[in-house]
PDB file of C-alpha atoms and ligand atoms in Angstrom:
ATOM      1  CA  UNK A   5     110.314  51.223 -32.604  1.00 69.00           C
ATOM      2  CA  UNK A   6     109.055  54.220 -34.539  1.00 75.00           C
ATOM      3  CA  UNK A   7     108.680  57.751 -33.307  1.00 82.00           C
ATOM      4  CA  UNK A   8     105.091  58.451 -34.296  1.00 86.00           C
ATOM      5  CA  UNK A   9     102.651  61.310 -33.774  1.00 93.00           C
ATOM      6  CA  UNK A  10     100.205  60.532 -31.000  1.00 96.00           C
ATOM      7  CA  UNK A  11      96.502  61.262 -30.582  1.00 97.00           C
ATOM      8  CA  UNK A  12      93.811  61.199 -27.948  1.00 96.00           C
ATOM      9  CA  UNK A  13      90.268  60.029 -28.471  1.00 96.00           C
ATOM     10  CA  UNK A  14      87.484  62.579 -28.295  1.00 95.00           C
ATOM     11  CA  UNK A  15      85.238  61.276 -25.536  1.00 80.00           C
ATOM     12  CA  UNK A  16      82.777  58.668 -26.836  1.00 81.00           C
ATOM     13  CA  UNK A  17      79.297  59.728 -25.869  1.00 89.00           C
ATOM     14  CA  UNK A  18      77.099  57.214 -27.678  1.00 92.00           C
ATOM     15  CA  UNK A  19      76.689  55.624 -31.081  1.00 95.00           C
ATOM     16  CA  UNK A  20      75.042  56.876 -34.257  1.00 97.00           C
ATOM     17  CA  UNK A  21      74.102  54.304 -36.918  1.00 98.00           C
ATOM     18  CA  UNK A  22      73.652  54.840 -40.642  1.00 98.00           C
ATOM     19  CA  UNK A  23      72.407  51.832 -42.595  1.00 98.00           C
ATOM     20  CA  UNK A  24      72.179  51.629 -46.400  1.00 98.00           C
ATOM     21  CA  UNK A  25      70.578  48.780 -48.388  1.00 98.00           C
ATOM     22  CA  UNK A  26      73.038  49.634 -51.202  1.00 98.00           C
ATOM     23  CA  UNK A  27      75.966  52.014 -51.258  1.00 98.00           C
ATOM     24  CA  UNK A  28      79.143  52.410 -53.296  1.00 98.00           C
ATOM     25  CA  UNK A  29      81.389  51.996 -50.231  1.00 98.00           C
ATOM     26  CA  UNK A  30      80.726  52.637 -46.527  1.00 98.00           C
ATOM     27  CA  UNK A  31      84.228  54.146 -46.248  1.00 98.00           C
ATOM     28  CA  UNK A  32      83.678  56.491 -49.199  1.00 98.00           C
ATOM     29  CA  UNK A  33      80.312  57.642 -47.800  1.00 98.00           C
ATOM     30  CA  UNK A  34      81.838  58.156 -44.345  1.00 98.00           C
ATOM     31  CA  UNK A  35      84.671  60.240 -45.780  1.00 98.00           C
ATOM     32  CA  UNK A  36      82.261  62.390 -47.782  1.00 98.00           C
ATOM     33  CA  UNK A  37      79.924  62.944 -44.814  1.00 98.00           C
ATOM     34  CA  UNK A  38      82.339  63.093 -41.876  1.00 98.00           C
ATOM     35  CA  UNK A  39      81.828  66.867 -41.529  1.00 98.00           C
ATOM     36  CA  UNK A  40      78.224  66.110 -40.419  1.00 98.00           C
ATOM     37  CA  UNK A  41      79.174  63.462 -37.811  1.00 98.00           C
ATOM     38  CA  UNK A  42      79.009  64.230 -34.077  1.00 97.00           C
ATOM     39  CA  UNK A  43      82.574  64.638 -32.881  1.00 96.00           C
ATOM     40  CA  UNK A  44      81.724  63.069 -29.495  1.00 95.00           C
ATOM     41  CA  UNK A  45      80.077  59.927 -30.887  1.00 96.00           C
ATOM     42  CA  UNK A  46      81.170  56.841 -32.748  1.00 97.00           C
ATOM     43  CA  UNK A  47      79.380  56.762 -36.095  1.00 98.00           C
ATOM     44  CA  UNK A  48      78.834  53.312 -37.596  1.00 98.00           C
ATOM     45  CA  UNK A  49      78.069  53.150 -41.305  1.00 98.00           C
ATOM     46  CA  UNK A  50      76.806  49.774 -42.511  1.00 98.00           C
ATOM     47  CA  UNK A  51      75.493  48.473 -45.824  1.00 98.00           C
ATOM     48  CA  UNK A  52      73.768  45.351 -47.026  1.00 98.00           C
ATOM     49  CA  UNK A  53      75.800  45.509 -50.241  1.00 98.00           C
ATOM     50  CA  UNK A  54      78.509  47.705 -51.750  1.00 98.00           C
ATOM     51  CA  UNK A  55      78.766  48.440 -55.456  1.00 98.00           C
ATOM     52  CA  UNK A  56      82.336  49.769 -55.218  1.00 98.00           C
ATOM     53  CA  UNK A  57      83.761  48.171 -52.064  1.00 98.00           C
ATOM     54  CA  UNK A  58      87.432  49.008 -51.665  1.00 98.00           C
ATOM     55  CA  UNK A  59      90.253  46.932 -50.194  1.00 96.00           C
ATOM     56  CA  UNK A  60      93.809  47.787 -49.238  1.00 93.00           C
ATOM     57  CA  UNK A  61      96.419  48.564 -51.899  1.00 87.00           C
ATOM     58  CA  UNK A  62      93.712  49.742 -54.349  1.00 88.00           C
ATOM     59  CA  UNK A  63      92.038  46.354 -54.578  1.00 91.00           C
ATOM     60  CA  UNK A  64      88.306  45.775 -54.911  1.00 94.00           C
ATOM     61  CA  UNK A  65      86.342  44.278 -52.036  1.00 96.00           C
ATOM     62  CA  UNK A  66      83.680  41.906 -53.364  1.00 94.00           C
ATOM     63  CA  UNK A  67      80.483  42.910 -51.538  1.00 96.00           C
ATOM     64  CA  UNK A  68      77.402  40.891 -52.580  1.00 96.00           C
ATOM     65  CA  UNK A  69      74.023  41.666 -50.939  1.00 97.00           C
ATOM     66  CA  UNK A  70      72.651  40.161 -47.736  1.00 96.00           C
ATOM     67  CA  UNK A  71      75.507  37.877 -46.740  1.00 97.00           C
ATOM     68  CA  UNK A  72      78.409  39.777 -45.200  1.00 98.00           C
ATOM     69  CA  UNK A  73      79.340  42.570 -42.844  1.00 98.00           C
ATOM     70  CA  UNK A  74      80.438  45.811 -44.529  1.00 98.00           C
ATOM     71  CA  UNK A  75      80.889  48.504 -41.939  1.00 98.00           C
ATOM     72  CA  UNK A  76      82.911  51.626 -41.162  1.00 98.00           C
ATOM     73  CA  UNK A  77      83.579  52.707 -37.581  1.00 98.00           C
ATOM     74  CA  UNK A  78      84.173  56.459 -37.504  1.00 98.00           C
ATOM     75  CA  UNK A  79      85.354  58.544 -34.551  1.00 98.00           C
ATOM     76  CA  UNK A  80      87.350  61.669 -33.835  1.00 98.00           C
ATOM     77  CA  UNK A  81      90.892  62.092 -32.569  1.00 98.00           C
ATOM     78  CA  UNK A  82      92.869  65.104 -31.394  1.00 96.00           C
ATOM     79  CA  UNK A  83      96.572  65.398 -32.218  1.00 95.00           C
ATOM     80  CA  UNK A  84      98.233  65.670 -28.801  1.00 92.00           C
ATOM     81  CA  UNK A  85     101.792  65.140 -27.657  1.00 89.00           C
ATOM     82  CA  UNK A  86     102.567  62.194 -25.371  1.00 88.00           C
ATOM     83  CA  UNK A  87      99.193  60.520 -25.776  1.00 93.00           C
ATOM     84  CA  UNK A  88      98.581  56.795 -26.149  1.00 94.00           C
ATOM     85  CA  UNK A  89      97.072  56.357 -29.644  1.00 96.00           C
ATOM     86  CA  UNK A  90      99.175  55.824 -32.781  1.00 96.00           C
ATOM     87  CA  UNK A  91      97.066  55.623 -35.929  1.00 97.00           C
ATOM     88  CA  UNK A  92      98.512  52.307 -37.135  1.00 97.00           C
ATOM     89  CA  UNK A  93      97.352  50.565 -33.933  1.00 98.00           C
ATOM     90  CA  UNK A  94      93.668  51.345 -34.479  1.00 98.00           C
ATOM     91  CA  UNK A  95      93.046  48.749 -37.239  1.00 98.00           C
ATOM     92  CA  UNK A  96      95.131  46.305 -35.188  1.00 98.00           C
ATOM     93  CA  UNK A  97      92.823  46.635 -32.192  1.00 98.00           C
ATOM     94  CA  UNK A  98      89.769  46.401 -34.460  1.00 98.00           C
ATOM     95  CA  UNK A  99      91.224  43.126 -35.790  1.00 98.00           C
ATOM     96  CA  UNK A 100      91.827  41.937 -32.192  1.00 98.00           C
ATOM     97  CA  UNK A 101      88.196  42.798 -31.369  1.00 98.00           C
ATOM     98  CA  UNK A 102      87.001  40.709 -34.334  1.00 98.00           C
ATOM     99  CA  UNK A 103      89.051  37.691 -33.201  1.00 98.00           C
ATOM    100  CA  UNK A 104      87.693  38.098 -29.654  1.00 98.00           C
ATOM    101  CA  UNK A 105      84.038  38.141 -30.687  1.00 98.00           C
ATOM    102  CA  UNK A 106      84.551  35.257 -33.127  1.00 98.00           C
ATOM    103  CA  UNK A 107      85.918  33.227 -30.202  1.00 98.00           C
ATOM    104  CA  UNK A 108      82.642  33.915 -28.379  1.00 97.00           C
ATOM    105  CA  UNK A 109      80.852  32.497 -31.440  1.00 97.00           C
ATOM    106  CA  UNK A 110      83.033  29.379 -31.439  1.00 97.00           C
ATOM    107  CA  UNK A 111      85.548  30.275 -34.201  1.00 98.00           C
ATOM    108  CA  UNK A 112      89.301  30.432 -33.647  1.00 98.00           C
ATOM    109  CA  UNK A 113      90.444  33.062 -36.127  1.00 98.00           C
ATOM    110  CA  UNK A 114      93.993  34.356 -36.527  1.00 97.00           C
ATOM    111  CA  UNK A 115      95.602  37.546 -37.759  1.00 97.00           C
ATOM    112  CA  UNK A 116      97.999  38.132 -40.611  1.00 95.00           C
ATOM    113  CA  UNK A 117     100.106  41.217 -39.903  1.00 95.00           C
ATOM    114  CA  UNK A 118      99.027  43.915 -39.675  1.00 96.00           C
ATOM    115  CA  UNK A 119      95.265  43.394 -39.620  1.00 96.00           C
ATOM    116  CA  UNK A 120      93.956  40.705 -41.959  1.00 97.00           C
ATOM    117  CA  UNK A 121      91.575  38.240 -40.331  1.00 98.00           C
ATOM    118  CA  UNK A 122      92.137  34.596 -41.293  1.00 97.00           C
ATOM    119  CA  UNK A 123      90.188  31.462 -40.556  1.00 97.00           C
ATOM    120  CA  UNK A 124      91.835  28.111 -41.237  1.00 96.00           C
ATOM    121  CA  UNK A 125      94.560  29.950 -43.163  1.00 93.00           C
ATOM    122  CA  UNK A 126      92.161  31.690 -45.565  1.00 95.00           C
ATOM    123  CA  UNK A 127      91.090  35.300 -45.616  1.00 96.00           C
ATOM    124  CA  UNK A 128      87.887  35.929 -43.688  1.00 98.00           C
ATOM    125  CA  UNK A 129      88.068  39.686 -43.359  1.00 98.00           C
ATOM    126  CA  UNK A 130      90.122  42.816 -43.822  1.00 98.00           C
ATOM    127  CA  UNK A 131      90.300  46.410 -42.691  1.00 98.00           C
ATOM    128  CA  UNK A 132      90.767  49.568 -44.742  1.00 98.00           C
ATOM    129  CA  UNK A 133      91.695  52.601 -42.620  1.00 98.00           C
ATOM    130  CA  UNK A 134      91.357  56.159 -43.816  1.00 98.00           C
ATOM    131  CA  UNK A 135      91.442  59.581 -42.202  1.00 98.00           C
ATOM    132  CA  UNK A 136      90.034  62.961 -43.011  1.00 98.00           C
ATOM    133  CA  UNK A 137      90.745  66.268 -41.283  1.00 97.00           C
ATOM    134  CA  UNK A 138      87.675  68.026 -39.848  1.00 96.00           C
ATOM    135  CA  UNK A 139      88.550  71.381 -38.229  1.00 94.00           C
ATOM    136  CA  UNK A 140      91.046  70.636 -35.442  1.00 95.00           C
ATOM    137  CA  UNK A 141      90.147  66.932 -35.395  1.00 97.00           C
ATOM    138  CA  UNK A 142      91.101  63.859 -37.382  1.00 97.00           C
ATOM    139  CA  UNK A 143      88.134  61.684 -38.283  1.00 98.00           C
ATOM    140  CA  UNK A 144      89.371  58.089 -38.329  1.00 98.00           C
ATOM    141  CA  UNK A 145      87.440  55.670 -40.554  1.00 98.00           C
ATOM    142  CA  UNK A 146      88.080  51.981 -39.892  1.00 98.00           C
ATOM    143  CA  UNK A 147      86.281  49.999 -42.614  1.00 98.00           C
ATOM    144  CA  UNK A 148      85.781  46.303 -41.958  1.00 98.00           C
ATOM    145  CA  UNK A 149      84.652  43.659 -44.415  1.00 98.00           C
ATOM    146  CA  UNK A 150      83.898  40.246 -42.897  1.00 98.00           C
ATOM    147  CA  UNK A 151      82.709  37.251 -44.895  1.00 98.00           C
ATOM    148  CA  UNK A 152      79.837  35.813 -42.885  1.00 98.00           C
ATOM    149  CA  UNK A 153      77.372  33.817 -44.999  1.00 98.00           C
ATOM    150  CA  UNK A 154      79.111  33.953 -48.379  1.00 96.00           C
ATOM    151  CA  UNK A 155      78.929  30.633 -50.232  1.00 95.00           C
ATOM    152  CA  UNK A 156      81.828  28.725 -51.764  1.00 93.00           C
ATOM    153  CA  UNK A 157      80.965  29.505 -55.381  1.00 92.00           C
ATOM    154  CA  UNK A 158      80.934  33.278 -54.702  1.00 92.00           C
ATOM    155  CA  UNK A 159      84.176  33.017 -52.707  1.00 93.00           C
ATOM    156  CA  UNK A 160      85.886  31.441 -55.701  1.00 89.00           C
ATOM    157  CA  UNK A 161      85.558  34.783 -57.517  1.00 83.00           C
ATOM    158  CA  UNK A 162      87.495  36.679 -54.842  1.00 84.00           C
ATOM    159  CA  UNK A 163      90.906  36.039 -56.426  1.00 80.00           C
ATOM    160  CA  UNK A 164      92.772  34.890 -53.280  1.00 84.00           C
ATOM    161  CA  UNK A 165      92.198  32.016 -50.833  1.00 91.00           C
ATOM    162  CA  UNK A 166      89.159  33.301 -48.964  1.00 96.00           C
ATOM    163  CA  UNK A 167      86.514  31.838 -46.737  1.00 97.00           C
ATOM    164  CA  UNK A 168      83.405  32.682 -44.727  1.00 98.00           C
ATOM    165  CA  UNK A 169      81.958  31.696 -41.360  1.00 98.00           C
ATOM    166  CA  UNK A 170      79.297  29.707 -43.221  1.00 98.00           C
ATOM    167  CA  UNK A 171      81.865  27.693 -45.182  1.00 97.00           C
ATOM    168  CA  UNK A 172      84.003  26.953 -42.119  1.00 97.00           C
ATOM    169  CA  UNK A 173      81.258  26.537 -39.519  1.00 97.00           C
ATOM    170  CA  UNK A 174      78.487  25.035 -41.694  1.00 96.00           C
ATOM    171  CA  UNK A 175      75.904  27.308 -40.077  1.00 96.00           C
ATOM    172  CA  UNK A 176      74.298  30.655 -40.893  1.00 97.00           C
ATOM    173  CA  UNK A 177      75.048  33.513 -38.518  1.00 97.00           C
ATOM    174  CA  UNK A 178      73.099  36.778 -38.359  1.00 97.00           C
ATOM    175  CA  UNK A 179      75.287  39.615 -39.632  1.00 98.00           C
ATOM    176  CA  UNK A 180      73.524  41.935 -37.139  1.00 97.00           C
ATOM    177  CA  UNK A 181      74.561  39.675 -34.228  1.00 97.00           C
ATOM    178  CA  UNK A 182      78.205  40.062 -35.245  1.00 98.00           C
ATOM    179  CA  UNK A 183      77.879  43.827 -35.538  1.00 98.00           C
ATOM    180  CA  UNK A 184      76.235  44.062 -32.099  1.00 98.00           C
ATOM    181  CA  UNK A 185      78.978  42.071 -30.408  1.00 98.00           C
ATOM    182  CA  UNK A 186      81.689  43.886 -32.309  1.00 98.00           C
ATOM    183  CA  UNK A 187      80.584  47.435 -31.613  1.00 97.00           C
ATOM    184  CA  UNK A 188      80.635  46.775 -27.871  1.00 97.00           C
ATOM    185  CA  UNK A 189      84.016  45.043 -27.975  1.00 98.00           C
ATOM    186  CA  UNK A 190      85.627  47.612 -30.268  1.00 98.00           C
ATOM    187  CA  UNK A 191      84.441  50.560 -28.180  1.00 96.00           C
ATOM    188  CA  UNK A 192      85.821  48.866 -25.083  1.00 97.00           C
ATOM    189  CA  UNK A 193      89.173  48.235 -26.760  1.00 98.00           C
ATOM    190  CA  UNK A 194      89.355  51.732 -28.251  1.00 97.00           C
ATOM    191  CA  UNK A 195      88.856  53.265 -24.819  1.00 96.00           C
ATOM    192  CA  UNK A 196      91.560  50.938 -23.462  1.00 97.00           C
ATOM    193  CA  UNK A 197      93.934  51.960 -26.276  1.00 97.00           C
ATOM    194  CA  UNK A 198      93.301  55.601 -25.388  1.00 97.00           C
ATOM    195  CA  UNK A 199      93.990  54.987 -21.685  1.00 96.00           C
ATOM    196  CA  UNK A 200      96.731  52.365 -21.733  1.00 97.00           C
ATOM    197  CA  UNK A 201      98.270  52.342 -25.234  1.00 96.00           C
ATOM    198  CA  UNK A 202      99.030  49.419 -27.535  1.00 97.00           C
ATOM    199  CA  UNK A 203     101.437  47.853 -25.016  1.00 96.00           C
ATOM    200  CA  UNK A 204      98.443  46.498 -23.105  1.00 97.00           C
ATOM    201  CA  UNK A 205      97.319  44.581 -26.245  1.00 98.00           C
ATOM    202  CA  UNK A 206     100.763  43.461 -27.358  1.00 97.00           C
ATOM    203  CA  UNK A 207     100.840  39.928 -25.924  1.00 96.00           C
ATOM    204  CA  UNK A 208      97.325  39.197 -27.121  1.00 97.00           C
ATOM    205  CA  UNK A 209      98.107  40.605 -30.592  1.00 97.00           C
ATOM    206  CA  UNK A 210     101.243  38.471 -30.850  1.00 95.00           C
ATOM    207  CA  UNK A 211      99.294  35.362 -29.843  1.00 96.00           C
ATOM    208  CA  UNK A 212      96.662  36.010 -32.500  1.00 96.00           C
ATOM    209  CA  UNK A 213      99.279  36.424 -35.261  1.00 95.00           C
ATOM    210  CA  UNK A 214      99.863  33.478 -37.560  1.00 92.00           C
ATOM    211  CA  UNK A 215     103.547  34.181 -38.324  1.00 79.00           C
ATOM    212  CA  UNK A 216     106.364  32.039 -37.065  1.00 73.00           C
ATOM    213  CA  UNK A 217     109.908  33.204 -36.488  1.00 74.00           C
ATOM    214  CA  UNK A 218     112.122  32.761 -39.567  1.00 78.00           C
ATOM    215  CA  UNK A 219     109.175  32.226 -41.872  1.00 86.00           C
ATOM    216  CA  UNK A 220     110.132  33.345 -45.426  1.00 92.00           C
ATOM    217  CA  UNK A 221     107.910  36.027 -46.811  1.00 91.00           C
ATOM    218  CA  UNK A 222     107.435  38.664 -49.429  1.00 93.00           C
ATOM    219  CA  UNK A 223     106.695  42.148 -48.164  1.00 92.00           C
ATOM    220  CA  UNK A 224     105.164  44.895 -50.257  1.00 91.00           C
ATOM    221  CA  UNK A 225     103.663  48.322 -49.807  1.00 83.00           C
ATOM    222  CA  UNK A 226     102.840  51.050 -52.291  1.00 79.00           C
ATOM    223  CA  UNK A 227     106.504  51.695 -53.060  1.00 81.00           C
ATOM    224  CA  UNK A 228     108.602  48.539 -52.615  1.00 88.00           C
ATOM    225  CA  UNK A 229     108.663  44.740 -52.787  1.00 93.00           C
ATOM    226  CA  UNK A 230     111.132  42.877 -50.548  1.00 94.00           C
ATOM    227  CA  UNK A 231     111.898  39.246 -49.796  1.00 94.00           C
ATOM    228  CA  UNK A 232     112.969  38.255 -46.308  1.00 94.00           C
ATOM    229  CA  UNK A 233     112.137  36.377 -43.129  1.00 93.00           C
ATOM    230  CA  UNK A 234     109.762  37.245 -40.323  1.00 92.00           C
ATOM    231  CA  UNK A 235     112.141  38.444 -37.609  1.00 92.00           C
ATOM    232  CA  UNK A 236     110.033  39.853 -34.784  1.00 92.00           C
ATOM    233  CA  UNK A 237     107.344  42.230 -33.755  1.00 94.00           C
ATOM    234  CA  UNK A 238     107.947  45.539 -31.993  1.00 95.00           C
ATOM    235  CA  UNK A 239     105.918  46.725 -29.023  1.00 94.00           C
ATOM    236  CA  UNK A 240     104.332  49.420 -31.215  1.00 94.00           C
ATOM    237  CA  UNK A 241     102.930  46.679 -33.507  1.00 95.00           C
ATOM    238  CA  UNK A 242     105.437  47.255 -36.323  1.00 95.00           C
ATOM    239  CA  UNK A 243     107.046  44.287 -38.080  1.00 94.00           C
ATOM    240  CA  UNK A 244     110.764  43.525 -38.331  1.00 94.00           C
ATOM    241  CA  UNK A 245     111.728  41.817 -41.549  1.00 94.00           C
ATOM    242  CA  UNK A 246     115.146  40.232 -41.899  1.00 94.00           C
ATOM    243  CA  UNK A 247     116.387  40.838 -45.426  1.00 93.00           C
ATOM    244  CA  UNK A 248     118.574  38.385 -47.332  1.00 88.00           C
ATOM    245  CA  UNK A 249     121.729  40.389 -46.522  1.00 91.00           C
ATOM    246  CA  UNK A 250     120.982  40.020 -42.783  1.00 92.00           C
ATOM    247  CA  UNK A 251     119.794  43.604 -42.276  1.00 94.00           C
ATOM    248  CA  UNK A 252     116.592  44.013 -40.262  1.00 95.00           C
ATOM    249  CA  UNK A 253     114.069  46.553 -41.536  1.00 93.00           C
ATOM    250  CA  UNK A 254     111.024  47.695 -39.610  1.00 94.00           C
ATOM    251  CA  UNK A 255     107.629  48.463 -41.174  1.00 93.00           C
ATOM    252  CA  UNK A 256     104.456  49.998 -39.775  1.00 93.00           C
ATOM    253  CA  UNK A 257     102.210  49.222 -42.741  1.00 92.00           C
ATOM    254  CA  UNK A 258     102.297  46.990 -45.793  1.00 92.00           C
ATOM    255  CA  UNK A 259     101.315  43.509 -46.757  1.00 91.00           C
ATOM    256  CA  UNK A 260     103.153  40.235 -46.360  1.00 92.00           C
ATOM    257  CA  UNK A 261     102.764  36.899 -48.067  1.00 88.00           C
ATOM    258  CA  UNK A 262     104.310  33.645 -46.870  1.00 84.00           C
ATOM    259  CA  UNK A 263     106.596  31.971 -49.405  1.00 83.00           C
TER     260      UNK A 263
HETATM  261  C1  BTN B 315      91.394  44.540 -47.249  1.00 76.18           C
HETATM  262  O1  BTN B 315      91.801  44.729 -48.413  1.00 76.18           O
HETATM  263  O2  BTN B 315      91.759  43.566 -46.605  1.00 76.18           O
HETATM  264  C2  BTN B 315      90.475  45.536 -46.603  1.00 76.18           C
HETATM  265  C3  BTN B 315      89.040  45.330 -46.989  1.00 76.18           C
HETATM  266  C4  BTN B 315      88.109  46.340 -46.367  1.00 76.18           C
HETATM  267  C5  BTN B 315      86.695  46.206 -46.861  1.00 76.18           C
HETATM  268  C6  BTN B 315      85.728  47.046 -46.084  1.00 76.18           C
HETATM  269  S1  BTN B 315      84.033  46.672 -46.414  1.00 76.18           S
HETATM  270  C7  BTN B 315      83.535  48.093 -45.539  1.00 76.18           C
HETATM  271  C8  BTN B 315      84.500  49.197 -45.899  1.00 76.18           C
HETATM  272  N1  BTN B 315      84.092  49.855 -47.132  1.00 76.18           N
HETATM  273  C9  BTN B 315      84.950  49.643 -48.123  1.00 76.18           C
HETATM  274  O3  BTN B 315      84.833  50.086 -49.295  1.00 76.18           O
HETATM  275  N2  BTN B 315      85.981  48.909 -47.697  1.00 76.18           N
HETATM  276  C10 BTN B 315      85.844  48.559 -46.300  1.00 76.18           C
END
């Protein structure tokens, strides 16, 4: 387990929506405009297409018009000792919320640690988290990209095994329906995280994860690449990787790939 700074949520008193037909990136816009957001509201920035969508580890996020969900959930946190929120758990509970609402729509998605959303083993969505300091608050920006109605030929250009709800479910789904379900579920889960901590999500998170004990994998983050086996998950959501020399190393963020 890691000894992390903790935060409390500034009371959520409603939702403010910003929609853009075209934008460079909902996360970039949110970061640039966070000083104008209401500190007591959740601000949801959504776009029909992104011209410079960003993924984790400096990758691009392919964001064609009219087919997918590109959205950033923004809200304010206060640094406070002995509170229940650790920053790394926020994208994890957003990913849990996505799996929950997809279940309601008839899809059984899974998670790849820490917060990639997979369907039938292929990437369906991902989350890019960023923060910016505004006065005494931290504005947390949780950017979600979810492939909804993207067709197979466009998916082939993504550069990794990826899929969409259309490809897997053979039916079109309104992107706005997903956003409506998700905003309710995420706000509920965020309030629960604030009140109860990540422990109350732990069993559910573990069940949604695709990894099996002893599975060989490559781990990388911005500074290192390691080969090892999936060892276990800690109650704070961090991953234990067993290295080839038997040592077990714990990580809060990074990316893993099965070998
Ligand atoms: C990943 O690499 O898995 C994370 C992808 C996150 C993409 C979303 S789309 C909405 C928001 N705006 C961005 O530029 N990125 C995130």
